[in-house]
Amino acid sequence: MERGEGFLETAHVNMKQKINCRSALNGPRMKMWDEGAVKDLTWNRLKKLNGSFMEGRIEVTVERMDQVSVITDAYWQAPLKLSRPFSRGRAVHVIGMDSSPGMLDGDEQTYFFHVGEGAHLRFTTQSAQKIYPSMGRGVVQRVKIQVGKEGVMEYLPEGNIPFHDSVFRGDTRIELEEGAKLVYLDLWTAGRVGSGEAFQFRSWEQNLEIYREGKLLLWERSDWKPKEGDFSPLFHFGPSTQLGTLYLLKEGLGQKEAEEIGKFLHSPPDRMGGATLLPYGAGIGLKLMGGSRSKIRQLLLEVKEDF
């Protein structure tokens, strides 16, 4: 599809879209050698037979024009896509969507966001991402965020839900320039808890790195394998099945704010939480565990609005 114009009324915006959607059901009818297994076919098995994997991609560039943040370039590749942008004061808000049922074995997703000097982008997703059982490959999710001088990035996805026997690998790298602000939210669920699948995933690996002007501010790595002997859900999470993480990187947040937020979040036995200062006076990091994912998200977003 050629680039078009007029995506936003406030400024000239270039848009580009590439569709690369491969379905295991495309092409001639496949012969099933074991007719008795037909009823047990899953999307993963169809994809395995047809060698088809989805490589979704979203790219967004935001610049500041006439005191307003506008999308100057955007790109998506199926099954991922972007909503029409919404104006939120000086910020622009876009929603990421997935037209597939979730991430199936072998799928990969890549997100890239560039926020120009003084611009403000808010990114959310339509729903939590389902991670389906693995047949050996697993899924990969990559996120890269660049925020220019005095820019603001709010990264607020709905998070991921690892199904039974799923394998997930995630890598996020965030680069901030002088005076840039960041709100980073990560929501994690132990699985389809209502179906008795809590902590039944095979492997969860996630790496997060945040830099300011080339200096490493934060490095967080998760490597959980519940089916191996060194992992105990009770030791790591207690009675909780939901985990929320919020990083607020901005000037002016100190010990007083951290203590105030910690008292607000921590309310046992329903939820356990706390806040800590990030190095070099960069901001505050929050962790909140509980049994309700929607409640955790609500509380963390309240903190975001207040601070």
PDB file of C-alpha atoms in Angstrom:
ATOM      1  CA  MET A   1       0.000   0.000   0.000  1.00  0.00           C
ATOM      2  CA  GLU A   2       1.363   3.423  -0.921  1.00  0.00           C
ATOM      3  CA  ARG A   3       1.867   6.066   1.692  1.00  0.00           C
ATOM      4  CA  GLY A   4      -1.173   8.231   2.270  1.00  0.00           C
ATOM      5  CA  GLU A   5      -1.908  11.614   3.740  1.00  0.00           C
ATOM      6  CA  GLY A   6      -4.353  13.098   6.179  1.00  0.00           C
ATOM      7  CA  PHE A   7      -4.104  10.522   8.978  1.00  0.00           C
ATOM      8  CA  LEU A   8      -4.411  13.380  11.468  1.00  0.00           C
ATOM      9  CA  GLU A   9      -6.234  16.626  10.899  1.00  0.00           C
ATOM     10  CA  THR A  10      -3.647  18.629  12.834  1.00  0.00           C
ATOM     11  CA  ALA A  11      -0.660  17.899  10.605  1.00  0.00           C
ATOM     12  CA  HIS A  12       0.564  16.234   7.461  1.00  0.00           C
ATOM     13  CA  VAL A  13       1.300  12.620   8.331  1.00  0.00           C
ATOM     14  CA  ASN A  14       2.858   9.829   6.301  1.00  0.00           C
ATOM     15  CA  MET A  15       1.521   6.327   6.786  1.00  0.00           C
ATOM     16  CA  LYS A  16       2.720   3.070   5.342  1.00  0.00           C
ATOM     17  CA  GLN A  17       1.335  -0.416   5.761  1.00  0.00           C
ATOM     18  CA  LYS A  18       2.655  -3.775   4.696  1.00  0.00           C
ATOM     19  CA  ILE A  19       0.523  -6.882   4.885  1.00  0.00           C
ATOM     20  CA  ASN A  20       2.351 -10.173   5.199  1.00  0.00           C
ATOM     21  CA  CYS A  21      -0.271 -12.503   6.614  1.00  0.00           C
ATOM     22  CA  ARG A  22       0.337 -16.206   6.180  1.00  0.00           C
ATOM     23  CA  SER A  23      -2.292 -18.697   7.225  1.00  0.00           C
ATOM     24  CA  ALA A  24      -1.803 -22.406   7.746  1.00  0.00           C
ATOM     25  CA  LEU A  25      -5.148 -22.865   6.023  1.00  0.00           C
ATOM     26  CA  ASN A  26      -4.025 -21.215   2.770  1.00  0.00           C
ATOM     27  CA  GLY A  27      -3.180 -23.324  -0.246  1.00  0.00           C
ATOM     28  CA  PRO A  28      -4.429 -26.774  -1.259  1.00  0.00           C
ATOM     29  CA  ARG A  29      -6.228 -29.017   1.181  1.00  0.00           C
ATOM     30  CA  MET A  30      -3.736 -30.895   3.331  1.00  0.00           C
ATOM     31  CA  LYS A  31      -3.917 -34.655   3.657  1.00  0.00           C
ATOM     32  CA  MET A  32      -4.106 -35.918   7.224  1.00  0.00           C
ATOM     33  CA  TRP A  33      -2.310 -39.226   7.508  1.00  0.00           C
ATOM     34  CA  ASP A  34      -3.823 -39.979  10.901  1.00  0.00           C
ATOM     35  CA  GLU A  35      -7.541 -39.391  10.494  1.00  0.00           C
ATOM     36  CA  GLY A  36      -8.089 -40.051  14.178  1.00  0.00           C
ATOM     37  CA  ALA A  37      -5.977 -37.030  15.066  1.00  0.00           C
ATOM     38  CA  VAL A  38      -8.080 -34.572  13.063  1.00  0.00           C
ATOM     39  CA  LYS A  39     -10.300 -33.712  16.017  1.00  0.00           C
ATOM     40  CA  ASP A  40      -7.231 -32.910  18.088  1.00  0.00           C
ATOM     41  CA  LEU A  41      -5.670 -30.517  15.563  1.00  0.00           C
ATOM     42  CA  THR A  42      -4.692 -27.109  16.927  1.00  0.00           C
ATOM     43  CA  TRP A  43      -3.468 -23.989  15.180  1.00  0.00           C
ATOM     44  CA  ASN A  44       0.019 -24.865  16.355  1.00  0.00           C
ATOM     45  CA  ARG A  45      -0.127 -28.242  14.629  1.00  0.00           C
ATOM     46  CA  LEU A  46      -1.431 -26.700  11.414  1.00  0.00           C
ATOM     47  CA  LYS A  47       1.342 -24.121  11.487  1.00  0.00           C
ATOM     48  CA  LYS A  48       3.878 -26.866  12.122  1.00  0.00           C
ATOM     49  CA  LEU A  49       2.672 -28.862   9.112  1.00  0.00           C
ATOM     50  CA  ASN A  50       2.609 -25.854   6.824  1.00  0.00           C
ATOM     51  CA  GLY A  51       5.788 -24.203   8.157  1.00  0.00           C
ATOM     52  CA  SER A  52       3.976 -20.892   8.602  1.00  0.00           C
ATOM     53  CA  PHE A  53       4.811 -18.436  11.381  1.00  0.00           C
ATOM     54  CA  MET A  54       3.620 -14.882  11.937  1.00  0.00           C
ATOM     55  CA  GLU A  55       6.074 -11.982  12.169  1.00  0.00           C
ATOM     56  CA  GLY A  56       4.074  -9.004  13.381  1.00  0.00           C
ATOM     57  CA  ARG A  57       5.606  -5.545  13.498  1.00  0.00           C
ATOM     58  CA  ILE A  58       4.619  -2.038  14.607  1.00  0.00           C
ATOM     59  CA  GLU A  59       6.725   1.107  14.114  1.00  0.00           C
ATOM     60  CA  VAL A  60       5.688   4.606  15.194  1.00  0.00           C
ATOM     61  CA  THR A  61       7.496   7.949  14.913  1.00  0.00           C
ATOM     62  CA  VAL A  62       6.104  10.976  16.736  1.00  0.00           C
ATOM     63  CA  GLU A  63       7.257  14.582  16.366  1.00  0.00           C
ATOM     64  CA  ARG A  64       6.167  17.845  17.923  1.00  0.00           C
ATOM     65  CA  MET A  65       4.566  20.304  15.514  1.00  0.00           C
ATOM     66  CA  ASP A  66       2.933  23.605  16.522  1.00  0.00           C
ATOM     67  CA  GLN A  67       2.878  22.581  20.200  1.00  0.00           C
ATOM     68  CA  VAL A  68       1.096  19.307  19.364  1.00  0.00           C
ATOM     69  CA  SER A  69       2.467  15.767  19.086  1.00  0.00           C
ATOM     70  CA  VAL A  70       1.669  14.111  15.758  1.00  0.00           C
ATOM     71  CA  ILE A  71       2.523  10.794  14.144  1.00  0.00           C
ATOM     72  CA  THR A  72       4.812  11.550  11.215  1.00  0.00           C
ATOM     73  CA  ASP A  73       5.436   7.952  10.208  1.00  0.00           C
ATOM     74  CA  ALA A  74       3.842   4.627  11.069  1.00  0.00           C
ATOM     75  CA  TYR A  75       4.179   1.071   9.836  1.00  0.00           C
ATOM     76  CA  TRP A  76       2.556  -2.197  10.708  1.00  0.00           C
ATOM     77  CA  GLN A  77       2.734  -5.748   9.517  1.00  0.00           C
ATOM     78  CA  ALA A  78      -0.018  -8.294  10.089  1.00  0.00           C
ATOM     79  CA  PRO A  79      -1.227  -9.687  12.341  1.00  0.00           C
ATOM     80  CA  LEU A  80      -0.384  -6.502  14.278  1.00  0.00           C
ATOM     81  CA  LYS A  81      -2.034  -3.205  13.381  1.00  0.00           C
ATOM     82  CA  LEU A  82      -2.558   0.300  14.766  1.00  0.00           C
ATOM     83  CA  SER A  83      -5.698   2.207  15.634  1.00  0.00           C
ATOM     84  CA  ARG A  84      -6.469   5.708  14.472  1.00  0.00           C
ATOM     85  CA  PRO A  85      -4.566   8.097  16.787  1.00  0.00           C
ATOM     86  CA  PHE A  86      -6.329  10.105  19.468  1.00  0.00           C
ATOM     87  CA  SER A  87      -5.305  13.519  20.770  1.00  0.00           C
ATOM     88  CA  ARG A  88      -4.732  13.711  24.525  1.00  0.00           C
ATOM     89  CA  GLY A  89      -3.773  17.313  25.189  1.00  0.00           C
ATOM     90  CA  ARG A  90      -0.235  17.634  23.858  1.00  0.00           C
ATOM     91  CA  ALA A  91       0.063  13.858  23.620  1.00  0.00           C
ATOM     92  CA  VAL A  92      -0.977  11.482  20.866  1.00  0.00           C
ATOM     93  CA  HIS A  93      -2.414   8.084  21.816  1.00  0.00           C
ATOM     94  CA  VAL A  94      -2.381   4.970  19.618  1.00  0.00           C
ATOM     95  CA  ILE A  95      -3.654   1.468  20.351  1.00  0.00           C
ATOM     96  CA  GLY A  96      -1.896  -1.664  19.164  1.00  0.00           C
ATOM     97  CA  MET A  97      -4.136  -4.517  18.010  1.00  0.00           C
ATOM     98  CA  ASP A  98      -3.604  -8.156  17.043  1.00  0.00           C
ATOM     99  CA  SER A  99      -5.927  -9.787  14.497  1.00  0.00           C
ATOM    100  CA  SER A 100      -4.712 -13.293  15.403  1.00  0.00           C
ATOM    101  CA  PRO A 101      -5.904 -15.356  18.407  1.00  0.00           C
ATOM    102  CA  GLY A 102      -2.535 -14.759  20.108  1.00  0.00           C
ATOM    103  CA  MET A 103       1.126 -15.686  19.747  1.00  0.00           C
ATOM    104  CA  LEU A 104       1.429 -19.245  18.474  1.00  0.00           C
ATOM    105  CA  ASP A 105       4.577 -21.358  18.459  1.00  0.00           C
ATOM    106  CA  GLY A 106       7.265 -19.761  16.282  1.00  0.00           C
ATOM    107  CA  ASP A 107       5.617 -16.319  16.129  1.00  0.00           C
ATOM    108  CA  GLU A 108       7.637 -13.137  16.570  1.00  0.00           C
ATOM    109  CA  GLN A 109       6.582  -9.566  17.326  1.00  0.00           C
ATOM    110  CA  THR A 110       8.656  -6.395  17.033  1.00  0.00           C
ATOM    111  CA  TYR A 111       7.693  -2.944  18.313  1.00  0.00           C
ATOM    112  CA  PHE A 112       9.696   0.213  17.609  1.00  0.00           C
ATOM    113  CA  PHE A 113       8.802   3.669  18.913  1.00  0.00           C
ATOM    114  CA  HIS A 114      10.686   6.903  18.245  1.00  0.00           C
ATOM    115  CA  VAL A 115       9.577  10.010  20.143  1.00  0.00           C
ATOM    116  CA  GLY A 116      11.139  13.213  18.871  1.00  0.00           C
ATOM    117  CA  GLU A 117      12.293  16.211  20.888  1.00  0.00           C
ATOM    118  CA  GLY A 118       9.473  17.565  23.042  1.00  0.00           C
ATOM    119  CA  ALA A 119       6.912  15.096  21.648  1.00  0.00           C
ATOM    120  CA  HIS A 120       4.593  12.888  23.715  1.00  0.00           C
ATOM    121  CA  LEU A 121       3.351   9.388  22.797  1.00  0.00           C
ATOM    122  CA  ARG A 122       1.010   7.108  24.709  1.00  0.00           C
ATOM    123  CA  PHE A 123       0.815   3.473  23.566  1.00  0.00           C
ATOM    124  CA  THR A 124      -1.697   0.940  24.836  1.00  0.00           C
ATOM    125  CA  THR A 125      -2.966  -2.390  23.520  1.00  0.00           C
ATOM    126  CA  GLN A 126      -6.478  -3.636  22.908  1.00  0.00           C
ATOM    127  CA  SER A 127      -6.148  -6.680  25.169  1.00  0.00           C
ATOM    128  CA  ALA A 128      -3.649  -8.954  26.882  1.00  0.00           C
ATOM    129  CA  GLN A 129      -1.508 -11.090  24.573  1.00  0.00           C
ATOM    130  CA  LYS A 130      -2.153 -14.833  24.815  1.00  0.00           C
ATOM    131  CA  ILE A 131       0.950 -17.046  24.584  1.00  0.00           C
ATOM    132  CA  TYR A 132      -0.070 -20.484  23.308  1.00  0.00           C
ATOM    133  CA  PRO A 133       1.621 -23.850  24.087  1.00  0.00           C
ATOM    134  CA  SER A 134       4.994 -24.443  22.456  1.00  0.00           C
ATOM    135  CA  MET A 135       6.052 -27.300  20.213  1.00  0.00           C
ATOM    136  CA  GLY A 136       9.722 -26.401  20.623  1.00  0.00           C
ATOM    137  CA  ARG A 137      10.292 -22.973  19.073  1.00  0.00           C
ATOM    138  CA  GLY A 138       8.528 -20.682  21.515  1.00  0.00           C
ATOM    139  CA  VAL A 139       7.645 -17.053  20.769  1.00  0.00           C
ATOM    140  CA  VAL A 140       9.737 -13.873  20.723  1.00  0.00           C
ATOM    141  CA  GLN A 141       8.655 -10.312  21.520  1.00  0.00           C
ATOM    142  CA  ARG A 142      11.043  -7.385  20.968  1.00  0.00           C
ATOM    143  CA  VAL A 143      10.479  -3.769  21.993  1.00  0.00           C
ATOM    144  CA  LYS A 144      12.745  -0.792  21.293  1.00  0.00           C
ATOM    145  CA  ILE A 145      11.922   2.726  22.448  1.00  0.00           C
ATOM    146  CA  GLN A 146      13.876   5.918  21.722  1.00  0.00           C
ATOM    147  CA  VAL A 147      12.845   9.176  23.390  1.00  0.00           C
ATOM    148  CA  GLY A 148      14.424  12.466  22.362  1.00  0.00           C
ATOM    149  CA  LYS A 149      15.277  15.466  24.514  1.00  0.00           C
ATOM    150  CA  GLU A 150      12.348  16.528  26.729  1.00  0.00           C
ATOM    151  CA  GLY A 151      10.146  13.899  25.056  1.00  0.00           C
ATOM    152  CA  VAL A 152       7.623  11.717  26.900  1.00  0.00           C
ATOM    153  CA  MET A 153       6.806   8.048  26.298  1.00  0.00           C
ATOM    154  CA  GLU A 154       3.958   6.233  28.048  1.00  0.00           C
ATOM    155  CA  TYR A 155       4.198   2.509  27.321  1.00  0.00           C
ATOM    156  CA  LEU A 156       1.062   0.950  28.808  1.00  0.00           C
ATOM    157  CA  PRO A 157       0.275  -2.442  27.213  1.00  0.00           C
ATOM    158  CA  GLU A 158      -2.185  -4.928  28.703  1.00  0.00           C
ATOM    159  CA  GLY A 159       0.586  -7.498  29.194  1.00  0.00           C
ATOM    160  CA  ASN A 160       0.939 -11.207  28.439  1.00  0.00           C
ATOM    161  CA  ILE A 161      -0.760 -14.419  29.574  1.00  0.00           C
ATOM    162  CA  PRO A 162       1.409 -17.557  29.229  1.00  0.00           C
ATOM    163  CA  PHE A 163      -0.667 -20.681  28.608  1.00  0.00           C
ATOM    164  CA  HIS A 164       0.198 -24.208  29.704  1.00  0.00           C
ATOM    165  CA  ASP A 165       3.544 -25.406  28.273  1.00  0.00           C
ATOM    166  CA  SER A 166       4.269 -22.074  26.550  1.00  0.00           C
ATOM    167  CA  VAL A 167       7.765 -20.677  25.939  1.00  0.00           C
ATOM    168  CA  PHE A 168       8.257 -16.893  25.874  1.00  0.00           C
ATOM    169  CA  ARG A 169      11.346 -14.776  25.232  1.00  0.00           C
ATOM    170  CA  GLY A 170      11.101 -10.996  25.519  1.00  0.00           C
ATOM    171  CA  ASP A 171      13.667  -8.252  25.076  1.00  0.00           C
ATOM    172  CA  THR A 172      13.060  -4.536  25.695  1.00  0.00           C
ATOM    173  CA  ARG A 173      15.604  -1.747  25.229  1.00  0.00           C
ATOM    174  CA  ILE A 174      14.771   1.875  26.036  1.00  0.00           C
ATOM    175  CA  GLU A 175      17.058   4.823  25.225  1.00  0.00           C
ATOM    176  CA  LEU A 176      16.350   8.234  26.754  1.00  0.00           C
ATOM    177  CA  GLU A 177      17.944  11.559  25.912  1.00  0.00           C
ATOM    178  CA  GLU A 178      18.447  14.487  28.304  1.00  0.00           C
ATOM    179  CA  GLY A 179      15.238  15.466  30.075  1.00  0.00           C
ATOM    180  CA  ALA A 180      13.198  12.659  28.520  1.00  0.00           C
ATOM    181  CA  LYS A 181      10.428  11.121  30.632  1.00  0.00           C
ATOM    182  CA  LEU A 182       9.235   7.530  30.650  1.00  0.00           C
ATOM    183  CA  VAL A 183       6.224   5.680  32.038  1.00  0.00           C
ATOM    184  CA  TYR A 184       6.724   1.946  31.561  1.00  0.00           C
ATOM    185  CA  LEU A 185       4.053  -0.547  32.612  1.00  0.00           C
ATOM    186  CA  ASP A 186       4.385  -4.326  32.545  1.00  0.00           C
ATOM    187  CA  LEU A 187       1.544  -6.643  33.560  1.00  0.00           C
ATOM    188  CA  TRP A 188       2.160 -10.348  33.968  1.00  0.00           C
ATOM    189  CA  THR A 189      -0.250 -13.187  34.717  1.00  0.00           C
ATOM    190  CA  ALA A 190       0.737 -16.670  35.900  1.00  0.00           C
ATOM    191  CA  GLY A 191      -1.491 -18.223  33.231  1.00  0.00           C
ATOM    192  CA  ARG A 192      -5.151 -19.032  32.731  1.00  0.00           C
ATOM    193  CA  VAL A 193      -5.733 -19.033  36.461  1.00  0.00           C
ATOM    194  CA  GLY A 194      -9.472 -19.656  36.165  1.00  0.00           C
ATOM    195  CA  SER A 195      -8.736 -22.849  34.212  1.00  0.00           C
ATOM    196  CA  GLY A 196      -6.274 -24.126  36.793  1.00  0.00           C
ATOM    197  CA  GLU A 197      -3.217 -23.278  34.690  1.00  0.00           C
ATOM    198  CA  ALA A 198      -1.351 -21.033  37.128  1.00  0.00           C
ATOM    199  CA  PHE A 199       2.433 -21.442  36.716  1.00  0.00           C
ATOM    200  CA  GLN A 200       2.017 -24.193  34.134  1.00  0.00           C
ATOM    201  CA  PHE A 201       4.084 -22.468  31.417  1.00  0.00           C
ATOM    202  CA  ARG A 202       7.364 -24.103  30.422  1.00  0.00           C
ATOM    203  CA  SER A 203       9.652 -21.066  30.269  1.00  0.00           C
ATOM    204  CA  TRP A 204       9.435 -17.285  30.665  1.00  0.00           C
ATOM    205  CA  GLU A 205      12.498 -15.174  29.869  1.00  0.00           C
ATOM    206  CA  GLN A 206      12.337 -11.397  29.767  1.00  0.00           C
ATOM    207  CA  ASN A 207      15.093  -8.789  29.617  1.00  0.00           C
ATOM    208  CA  LEU A 208      14.628  -5.035  30.183  1.00  0.00           C
ATOM    209  CA  GLU A 209      17.351  -2.392  29.803  1.00  0.00           C
ATOM    210  CA  ILE A 210      16.867   1.361  30.211  1.00  0.00           C
ATOM    211  CA  TYR A 211      19.572   3.881  29.277  1.00  0.00           C
ATOM    212  CA  ARG A 212      19.837   7.640  29.621  1.00  0.00           C
ATOM    213  CA  GLU A 213      22.353   9.351  27.324  1.00  0.00           C
ATOM    214  CA  GLY A 214      24.146   6.023  26.928  1.00  0.00           C
ATOM    215  CA  LYS A 215      24.358   5.315  30.677  1.00  0.00           C
ATOM    216  CA  LEU A 216      22.650   2.170  31.972  1.00  0.00           C
ATOM    217  CA  LEU A 217      19.972   3.118  34.513  1.00  0.00           C
ATOM    218  CA  LEU A 218      18.198  -0.181  34.953  1.00  0.00           C
ATOM    219  CA  TRP A 219      18.635  -3.807  33.988  1.00  0.00           C
ATOM    220  CA  GLU A 220      15.948  -6.297  34.967  1.00  0.00           C
ATOM    221  CA  ARG A 221      15.889  -9.932  33.908  1.00  0.00           C
ATOM    222  CA  SER A 222      13.309 -12.644  34.560  1.00  0.00           C
ATOM    223  CA  ASP A 223      14.059 -16.320  33.908  1.00  0.00           C
ATOM    224  CA  TRP A 224      11.302 -18.529  35.259  1.00  0.00           C
ATOM    225  CA  LYS A 225      10.917 -22.246  34.576  1.00  0.00           C
ATOM    226  CA  PRO A 226       8.214 -23.557  36.941  1.00  0.00           C
ATOM    227  CA  LYS A 227       8.633 -27.173  35.865  1.00  0.00           C
ATOM    228  CA  GLU A 228      12.259 -27.232  36.963  1.00  0.00           C
ATOM    229  CA  GLY A 229      13.234 -27.981  40.529  1.00  0.00           C
ATOM    230  CA  ASP A 230      14.648 -24.565  41.458  1.00  0.00           C
ATOM    231  CA  PHE A 231      11.361 -22.686  40.940  1.00  0.00           C
ATOM    232  CA  SER A 232       8.690 -22.521  43.629  1.00  0.00           C
ATOM    233  CA  PRO A 233       5.620 -20.349  42.916  1.00  0.00           C
ATOM    234  CA  LEU A 234       4.962 -20.091  46.648  1.00  0.00           C
ATOM    235  CA  PHE A 235       8.505 -18.799  47.279  1.00  0.00           C
ATOM    236  CA  HIS A 236       8.447 -16.307  44.409  1.00  0.00           C
ATOM    237  CA  PHE A 237       4.854 -15.085  44.498  1.00  0.00           C
ATOM    238  CA  GLY A 238       3.205 -16.380  47.667  1.00  0.00           C
ATOM    239  CA  PRO A 239      -0.557 -16.590  47.072  1.00  0.00           C
ATOM    240  CA  SER A 240      -0.414 -14.070  44.202  1.00  0.00           C
ATOM    241  CA  THR A 241      -0.914 -14.916  40.532  1.00  0.00           C
ATOM    242  CA  GLN A 242      -0.597 -11.391  39.089  1.00  0.00           C
ATOM    243  CA  LEU A 243       2.438  -9.105  38.960  1.00  0.00           C
ATOM    244  CA  GLY A 244       2.535  -5.467  37.929  1.00  0.00           C
ATOM    245  CA  THR A 245       5.648  -3.366  37.342  1.00  0.00           C
ATOM    246  CA  LEU A 246       5.709   0.391  36.839  1.00  0.00           C
ATOM    247  CA  TYR A 247       8.774   2.530  36.185  1.00  0.00           C
ATOM    248  CA  LEU A 248       8.418   6.301  36.430  1.00  0.00           C
ATOM    249  CA  LEU A 249      11.478   8.063  35.058  1.00  0.00           C
ATOM    250  CA  LYS A 250      11.268  11.801  35.629  1.00  0.00           C
ATOM    251  CA  GLU A 251      12.940  14.441  37.759  1.00  0.00           C
ATOM    252  CA  GLY A 252      11.631  15.340  41.189  1.00  0.00           C
ATOM    253  CA  LEU A 253      10.751  11.874  42.481  1.00  0.00           C
ATOM    254  CA  GLY A 254      12.581  11.074  45.716  1.00  0.00           C
ATOM    255  CA  GLN A 255      12.383   9.130  48.961  1.00  0.00           C
ATOM    256  CA  LYS A 256       9.273  10.948  50.160  1.00  0.00           C
ATOM    257  CA  GLU A 257       7.337  10.002  47.031  1.00  0.00           C
ATOM    258  CA  ALA A 258       8.620   6.414  47.144  1.00  0.00           C
ATOM    259  CA  GLU A 259       7.430   5.945  50.728  1.00  0.00           C
ATOM    260  CA  GLU A 260       4.056   7.500  49.955  1.00  0.00           C
ATOM    261  CA  ILE A 261       3.535   5.238  46.939  1.00  0.00           C
ATOM    262  CA  GLY A 262       4.673   2.175  48.871  1.00  0.00           C
ATOM    263  CA  LYS A 263       2.104   2.769  51.608  1.00  0.00           C
ATOM    264  CA  PHE A 264      -0.614   3.239  49.006  1.00  0.00           C
ATOM    265  CA  LEU A 265       0.197   0.010  47.169  1.00  0.00           C
ATOM    266  CA  HIS A 266       0.866  -2.337  50.076  1.00  0.00           C
ATOM    267  CA  SER A 267      -2.367  -3.694  51.537  1.00  0.00           C
ATOM    268  CA  PRO A 268      -2.020  -7.336  52.650  1.00  0.00           C
ATOM    269  CA  PRO A 269      -3.444  -9.877  52.311  1.00  0.00           C
ATOM    270  CA  ASP A 270      -5.136  -8.635  49.115  1.00  0.00           C
ATOM    271  CA  ARG A 271      -1.991  -7.221  47.590  1.00  0.00           C
ATOM    272  CA  MET A 272       1.695  -6.733  48.338  1.00  0.00           C
ATOM    273  CA  GLY A 273       3.679  -3.912  46.828  1.00  0.00           C
ATOM    274  CA  GLY A 274       6.429  -1.409  47.260  1.00  0.00           C
ATOM    275  CA  ALA A 275       8.483   1.321  45.620  1.00  0.00           C
ATOM    276  CA  THR A 276      12.202   1.966  45.352  1.00  0.00           C
ATOM    277  CA  LEU A 277      14.402   4.758  44.060  1.00  0.00           C
ATOM    278  CA  LEU A 278      16.203   4.226  40.773  1.00  0.00           C
ATOM    279  CA  PRO A 279      19.917   5.083  40.462  1.00  0.00           C
ATOM    280  CA  TYR A 280      21.215   8.573  39.620  1.00  0.00           C
ATOM    281  CA  GLY A 281      17.940  10.130  40.771  1.00  0.00           C
ATOM    282  CA  ALA A 282      16.280   8.809  37.625  1.00  0.00           C
ATOM    283  CA  GLY A 283      12.899   8.097  39.200  1.00  0.00           C
ATOM    284  CA  ILE A 284      10.972   5.359  40.999  1.00  0.00           C
ATOM    285  CA  GLY A 285      10.324   1.665  40.360  1.00  0.00           C
ATOM    286  CA  LEU A 286       7.184  -0.085  41.632  1.00  0.00           C
ATOM    287  CA  LYS A 287       6.177  -3.726  42.056  1.00  0.00           C
ATOM    288  CA  LEU A 288       2.690  -4.900  42.953  1.00  0.00           C
ATOM    289  CA  MET A 289       1.433  -8.482  43.388  1.00  0.00           C
ATOM    290  CA  GLY A 290      -2.102  -9.704  43.957  1.00  0.00           C
ATOM    291  CA  GLY A 291      -4.935 -11.822  42.660  1.00  0.00           C
ATOM    292  CA  SER A 292      -6.690  -9.329  40.365  1.00  0.00           C
ATOM    293  CA  ARG A 293      -4.974  -8.174  37.212  1.00  0.00           C
ATOM    294  CA  SER A 294      -7.490  -5.408  36.539  1.00  0.00           C
ATOM    295  CA  LYS A 295      -7.101  -4.058  40.080  1.00  0.00           C
ATOM    296  CA  ILE A 296      -3.314  -4.032  39.802  1.00  0.00           C
ATOM    297  CA  ARG A 297      -3.507  -2.124  36.527  1.00  0.00           C
ATOM    298  CA  GLN A 298      -5.978   0.351  37.992  1.00  0.00           C
ATOM    299  CA  LEU A 299      -3.792   1.068  41.031  1.00  0.00           C
ATOM    300  CA  LEU A 300      -0.600   1.486  39.021  1.00  0.00           C
ATOM    301  CA  LEU A 301      -2.310   3.847  36.588  1.00  0.00           C
ATOM    302  CA  GLU A 302      -3.589   5.865  39.547  1.00  0.00           C
ATOM    303  CA  VAL A 303       0.008   6.241  40.715  1.00  0.00           C
ATOM    304  CA  LYS A 304       1.009   7.330  37.215  1.00  0.00           C
ATOM    305  CA  GLU A 305      -1.642  10.049  37.170  1.00  0.00           C
ATOM    306  CA  ASP A 306      -0.796  11.307  40.660  1.00  0.00           C
ATOM    307  CA  PHE A 307       2.952  11.520  40.137  1.00  0.00           C
TER     308      PHE A 307
END
